[in-house]
Tab-separated table of C-alpha atoms and ligand atoms in Angstrom:
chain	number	residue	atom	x	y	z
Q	1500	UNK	CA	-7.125	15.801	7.567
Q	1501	UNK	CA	-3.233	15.215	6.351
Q	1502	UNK	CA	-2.262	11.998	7.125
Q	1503	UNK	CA	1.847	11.386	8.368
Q	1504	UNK	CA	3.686	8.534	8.772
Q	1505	UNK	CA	3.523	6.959	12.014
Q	1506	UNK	CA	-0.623	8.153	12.475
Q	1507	UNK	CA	-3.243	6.129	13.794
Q	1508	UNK	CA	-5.297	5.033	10.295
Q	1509	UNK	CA	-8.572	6.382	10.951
Q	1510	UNK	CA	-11.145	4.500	11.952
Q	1511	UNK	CA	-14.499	4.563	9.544
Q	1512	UNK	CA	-18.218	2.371	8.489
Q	1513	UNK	CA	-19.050	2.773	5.513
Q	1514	UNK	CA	-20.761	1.075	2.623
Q	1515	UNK	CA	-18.885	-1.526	0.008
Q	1516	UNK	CA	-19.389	-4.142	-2.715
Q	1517	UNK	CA	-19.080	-7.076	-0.226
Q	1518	UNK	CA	-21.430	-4.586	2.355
Q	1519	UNK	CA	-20.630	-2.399	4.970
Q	1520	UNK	CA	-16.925	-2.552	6.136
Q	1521	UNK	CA	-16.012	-1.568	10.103
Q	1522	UNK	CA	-12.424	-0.676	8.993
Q	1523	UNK	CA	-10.738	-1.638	11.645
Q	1524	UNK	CA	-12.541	-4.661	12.798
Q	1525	UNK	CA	-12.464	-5.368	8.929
Q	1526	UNK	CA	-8.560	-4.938	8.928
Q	1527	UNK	CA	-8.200	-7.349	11.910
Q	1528	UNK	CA	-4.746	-8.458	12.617
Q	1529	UNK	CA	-3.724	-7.710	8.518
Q	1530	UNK	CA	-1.926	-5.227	6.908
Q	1531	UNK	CA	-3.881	-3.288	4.965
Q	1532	UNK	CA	-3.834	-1.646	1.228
Q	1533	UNK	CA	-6.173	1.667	1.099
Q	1534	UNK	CA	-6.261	2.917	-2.624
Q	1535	UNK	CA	-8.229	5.485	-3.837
Q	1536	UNK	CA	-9.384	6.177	-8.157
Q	1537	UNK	CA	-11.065	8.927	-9.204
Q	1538	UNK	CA	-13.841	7.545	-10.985
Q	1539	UNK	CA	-16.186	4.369	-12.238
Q	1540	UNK	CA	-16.224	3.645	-15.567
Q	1541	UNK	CA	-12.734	5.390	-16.390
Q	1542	UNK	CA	-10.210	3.699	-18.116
Q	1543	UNK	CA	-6.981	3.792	-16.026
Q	1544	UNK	CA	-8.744	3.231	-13.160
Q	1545	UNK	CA	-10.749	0.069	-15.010
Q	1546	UNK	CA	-7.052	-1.439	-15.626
Q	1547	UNK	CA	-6.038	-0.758	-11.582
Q	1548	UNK	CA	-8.371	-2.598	-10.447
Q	1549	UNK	CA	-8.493	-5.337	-12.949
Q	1550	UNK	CA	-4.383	-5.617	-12.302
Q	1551	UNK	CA	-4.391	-5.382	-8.197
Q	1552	UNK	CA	-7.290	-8.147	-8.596
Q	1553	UNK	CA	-4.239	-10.326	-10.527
Q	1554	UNK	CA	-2.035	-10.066	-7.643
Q	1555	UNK	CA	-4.441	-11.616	-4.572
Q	1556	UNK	CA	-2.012	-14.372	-4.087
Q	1557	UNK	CA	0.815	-11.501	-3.787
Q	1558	UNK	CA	-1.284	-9.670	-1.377
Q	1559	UNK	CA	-2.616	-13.078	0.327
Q	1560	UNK	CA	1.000	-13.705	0.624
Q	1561	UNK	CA	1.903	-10.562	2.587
Q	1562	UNK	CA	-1.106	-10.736	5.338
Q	1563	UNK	CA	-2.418	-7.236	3.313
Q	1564	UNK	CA	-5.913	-6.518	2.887
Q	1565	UNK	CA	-6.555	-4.774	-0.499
Q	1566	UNK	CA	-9.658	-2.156	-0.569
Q	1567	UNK	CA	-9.843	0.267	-3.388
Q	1568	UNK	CA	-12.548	3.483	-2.989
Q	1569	UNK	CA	-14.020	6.408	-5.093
Q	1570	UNK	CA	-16.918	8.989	-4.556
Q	1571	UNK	CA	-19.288	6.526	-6.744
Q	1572	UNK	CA	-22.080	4.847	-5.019
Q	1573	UNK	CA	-21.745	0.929	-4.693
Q	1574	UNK	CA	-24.536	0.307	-7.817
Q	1575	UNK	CA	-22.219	1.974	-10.043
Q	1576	UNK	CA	-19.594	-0.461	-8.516
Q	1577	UNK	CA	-21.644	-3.003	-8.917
Q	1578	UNK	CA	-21.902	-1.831	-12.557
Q	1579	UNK	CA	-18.365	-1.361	-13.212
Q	1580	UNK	CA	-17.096	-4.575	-11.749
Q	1581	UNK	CA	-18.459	-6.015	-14.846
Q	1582	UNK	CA	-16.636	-4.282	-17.406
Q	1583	UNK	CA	-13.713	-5.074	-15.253
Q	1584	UNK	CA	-14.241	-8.909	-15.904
Q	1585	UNK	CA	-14.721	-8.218	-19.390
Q	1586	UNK	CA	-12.168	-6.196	-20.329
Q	1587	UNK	CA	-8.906	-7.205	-17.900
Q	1588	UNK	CA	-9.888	-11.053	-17.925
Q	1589	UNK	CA	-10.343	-11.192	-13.899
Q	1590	UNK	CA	-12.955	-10.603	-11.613
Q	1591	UNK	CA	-12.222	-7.753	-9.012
Q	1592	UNK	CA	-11.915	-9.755	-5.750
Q	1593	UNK	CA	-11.294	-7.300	-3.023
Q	1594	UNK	CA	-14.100	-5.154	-1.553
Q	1595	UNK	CA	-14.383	-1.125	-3.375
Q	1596	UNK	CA	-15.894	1.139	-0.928
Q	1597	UNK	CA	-18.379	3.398	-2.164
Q	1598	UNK	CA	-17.987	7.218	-0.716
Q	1599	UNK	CA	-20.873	9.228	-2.038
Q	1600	UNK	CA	-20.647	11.108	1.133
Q	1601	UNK	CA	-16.931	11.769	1.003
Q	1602	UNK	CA	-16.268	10.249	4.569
Q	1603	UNK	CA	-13.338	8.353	4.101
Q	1604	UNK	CA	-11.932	10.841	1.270
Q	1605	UNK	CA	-11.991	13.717	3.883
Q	1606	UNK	CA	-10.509	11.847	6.690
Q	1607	UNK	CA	-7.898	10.651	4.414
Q	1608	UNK	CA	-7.740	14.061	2.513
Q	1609	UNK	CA	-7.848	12.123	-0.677
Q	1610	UNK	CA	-9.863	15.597	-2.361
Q	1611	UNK	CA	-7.166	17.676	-3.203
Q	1612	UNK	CA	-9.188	20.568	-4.720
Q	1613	UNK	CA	-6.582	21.952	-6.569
Q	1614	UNK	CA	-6.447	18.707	-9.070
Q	1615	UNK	CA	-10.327	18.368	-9.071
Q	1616	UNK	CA	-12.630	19.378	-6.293
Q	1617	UNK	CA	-14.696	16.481	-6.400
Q	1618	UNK	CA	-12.908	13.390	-7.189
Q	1619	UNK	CA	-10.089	11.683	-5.419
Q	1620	UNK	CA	-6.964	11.375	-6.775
Q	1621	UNK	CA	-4.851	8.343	-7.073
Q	1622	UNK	CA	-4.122	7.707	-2.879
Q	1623	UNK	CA	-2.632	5.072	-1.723
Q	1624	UNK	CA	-2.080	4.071	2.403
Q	1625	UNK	CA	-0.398	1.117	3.259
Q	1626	UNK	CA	-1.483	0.015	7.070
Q	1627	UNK	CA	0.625	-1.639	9.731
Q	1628	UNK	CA	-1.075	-4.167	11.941
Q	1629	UNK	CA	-0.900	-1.914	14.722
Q	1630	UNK	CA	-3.383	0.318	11.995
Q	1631	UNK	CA	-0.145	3.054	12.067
Q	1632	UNK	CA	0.315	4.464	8.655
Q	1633	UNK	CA	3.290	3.271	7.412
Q	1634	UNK	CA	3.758	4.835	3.654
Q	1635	UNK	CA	2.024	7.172	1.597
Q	1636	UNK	CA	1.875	7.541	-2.718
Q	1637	UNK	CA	0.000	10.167	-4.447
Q	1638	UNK	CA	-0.653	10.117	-8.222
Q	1639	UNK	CA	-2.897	12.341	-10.460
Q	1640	UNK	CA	-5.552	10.938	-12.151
Q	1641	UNK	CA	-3.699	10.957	-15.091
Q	1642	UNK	CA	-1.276	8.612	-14.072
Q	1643	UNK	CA	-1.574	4.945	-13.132
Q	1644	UNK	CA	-0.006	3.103	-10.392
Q	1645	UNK	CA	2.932	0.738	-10.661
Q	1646	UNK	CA	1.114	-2.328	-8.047
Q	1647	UNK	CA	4.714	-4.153	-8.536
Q	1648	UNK	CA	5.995	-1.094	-6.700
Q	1649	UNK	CA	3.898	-1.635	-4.582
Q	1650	UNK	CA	4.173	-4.726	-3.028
Q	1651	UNK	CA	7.863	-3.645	-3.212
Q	1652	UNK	CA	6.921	-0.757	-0.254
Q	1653	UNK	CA	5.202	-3.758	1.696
Q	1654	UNK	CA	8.287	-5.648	1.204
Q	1655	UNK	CA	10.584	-3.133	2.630
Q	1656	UNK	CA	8.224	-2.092	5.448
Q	1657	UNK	CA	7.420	-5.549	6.574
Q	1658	UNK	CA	11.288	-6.791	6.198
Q	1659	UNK	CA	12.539	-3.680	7.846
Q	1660	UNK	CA	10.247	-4.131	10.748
Q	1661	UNK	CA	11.416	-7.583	11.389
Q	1662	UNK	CA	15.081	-7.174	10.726
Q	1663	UNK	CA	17.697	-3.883	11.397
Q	1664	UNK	CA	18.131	-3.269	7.792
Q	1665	UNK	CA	17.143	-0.429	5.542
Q	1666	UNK	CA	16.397	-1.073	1.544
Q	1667	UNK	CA	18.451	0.865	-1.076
Q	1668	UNK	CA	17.639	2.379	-4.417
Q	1669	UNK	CA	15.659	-0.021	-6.169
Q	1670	UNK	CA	15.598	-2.838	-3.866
Q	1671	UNK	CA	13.296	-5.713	-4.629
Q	1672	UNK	CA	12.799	-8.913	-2.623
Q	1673	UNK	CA	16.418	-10.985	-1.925
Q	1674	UNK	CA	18.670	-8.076	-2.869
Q	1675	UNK	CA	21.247	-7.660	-0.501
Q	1676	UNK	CA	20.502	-4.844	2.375
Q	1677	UNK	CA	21.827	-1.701	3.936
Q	1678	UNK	CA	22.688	-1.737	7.863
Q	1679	UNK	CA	22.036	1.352	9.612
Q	1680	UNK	CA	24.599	3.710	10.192
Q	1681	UNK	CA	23.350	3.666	14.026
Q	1682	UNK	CA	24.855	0.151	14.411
Q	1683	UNK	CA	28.596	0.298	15.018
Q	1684	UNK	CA	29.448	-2.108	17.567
Q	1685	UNK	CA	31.405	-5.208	16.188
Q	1686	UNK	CA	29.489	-8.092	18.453
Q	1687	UNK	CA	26.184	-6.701	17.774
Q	1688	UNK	CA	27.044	-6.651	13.844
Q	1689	UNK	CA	28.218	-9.817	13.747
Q	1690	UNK	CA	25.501	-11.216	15.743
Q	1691	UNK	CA	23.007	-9.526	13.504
Q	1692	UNK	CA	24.251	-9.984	10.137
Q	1693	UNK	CA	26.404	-13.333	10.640
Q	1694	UNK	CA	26.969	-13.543	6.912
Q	1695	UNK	CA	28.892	-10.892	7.110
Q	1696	UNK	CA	28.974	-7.467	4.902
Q	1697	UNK	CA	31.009	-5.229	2.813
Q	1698	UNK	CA	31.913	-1.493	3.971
Q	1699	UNK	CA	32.260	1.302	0.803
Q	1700	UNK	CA	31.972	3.632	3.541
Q	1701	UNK	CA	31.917	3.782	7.033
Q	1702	UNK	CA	28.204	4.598	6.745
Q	1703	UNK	CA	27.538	2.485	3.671
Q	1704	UNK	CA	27.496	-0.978	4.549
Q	1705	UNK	CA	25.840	-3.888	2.404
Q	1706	UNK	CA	24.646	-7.279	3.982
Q	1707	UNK	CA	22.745	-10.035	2.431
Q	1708	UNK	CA	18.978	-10.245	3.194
Q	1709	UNK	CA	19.106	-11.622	6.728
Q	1710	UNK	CA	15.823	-13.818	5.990
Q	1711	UNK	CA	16.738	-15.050	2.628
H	2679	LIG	C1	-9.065	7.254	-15.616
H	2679	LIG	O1	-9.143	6.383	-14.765
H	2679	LIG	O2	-8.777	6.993	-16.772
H	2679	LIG	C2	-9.329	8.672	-15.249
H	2679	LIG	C3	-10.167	9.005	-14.211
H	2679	LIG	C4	-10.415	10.328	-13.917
H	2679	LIG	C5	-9.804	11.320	-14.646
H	2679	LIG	C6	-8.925	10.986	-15.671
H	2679	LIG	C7	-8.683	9.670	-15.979
């Protein structure tokens, strides 16, 4: 099933390292982090894991719930966890689903045959409270994921959702902000941005981060 933005994260049981996860229920009131790897026991993916388990308090600090999945059972994560202790200096601390039966990969549609017809790629769904799909990434195995960039997409989403703003090019956390072109009367700007802003163009204005 293709997954858009703005769709209901579907709902799924199925088996993990820290047991079998309800994914909603699990999710509760959190944002949640749904990353796929292709593989136990493959390199890129080994350093992933062992780098998303490094940024807990990051995650912790954003309300997201982090859980990582692949086609391999839960003894070979069981297995693998291991040689992620050994070899990135941290032990994996967020649950890895195990998918033998490719539930969550189909409803997802993290198979995409034409890469490899068996293993995932390199998904990744970041989860609104409300369990809407906010953001999508897709990678090829051969590549590994920048985690700084994202909790830079949680950043956005969760600041953007709380204040009328939109991020520009390369944002990170206490740049200054874009205001919608939508917002053109005076009073509301200056009620909603009381610091104030600079206009380049009449639909490129830049405001301080209302929150920082
Ligand atoms: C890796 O994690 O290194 C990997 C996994 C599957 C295919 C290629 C690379």
């Amino acid at each position: 099933m293709t997954l858009r933005l703005g769709d209901t994260a579907p709902d799924f049981t199925q088996q993990s390292t820290a047991g079998e996860i309800h994914f909603h229920q699990w999710l509760g009131d959190s944002w949640g982090l749904l990353f796929s790897h292709p593989k136990d026991f493959t390199p890129v993916c080994t350093t992933e894991l062992g780098y998303t388990a490094k940024l807990k308090s990051e995650f912790d600090r954003r309300h997201v719930k982090v859980l990582a999945v692949s086609v391999d059972a839960v003894d070979s994560h069981n297995q693998w966890v291991g040689d992620i202790a050994e070899t990135q200096g941290t032990a994996v601390n967020f649950p890895i689903l195990a998918d033998p039966d490719r539930k969550v990969s189909d409803l997802y549609d993290m198979i995409h045959p034409n890469a490899n017809d068996t293993l995932t790629v390199r998904s990744v769904f970041f989860i609104d409270p409300k369990k809407k799909v906010r953001a999508t990434i897709t990678y090829p195995a051969s590549t590994g994921r920048n985690f700084d960039e994202i909790l830079r997409v949680i950043d956005s989403l969760q600041l953007t959702d709380g204040y009328s703003v939109a991020t520009p090019v390369n944002w990170k956390d206490g740049d200054d902000v874009i205001i919608p072109a939508s917002i053109t009367d005076p009073a509301v700007m200056k009620s909603k941005f009381p610091k104030g802003w600079r206009e380049l163009k009449s639909y490129l204005r830049i405001t301080p981060q209302p929150n920082k």
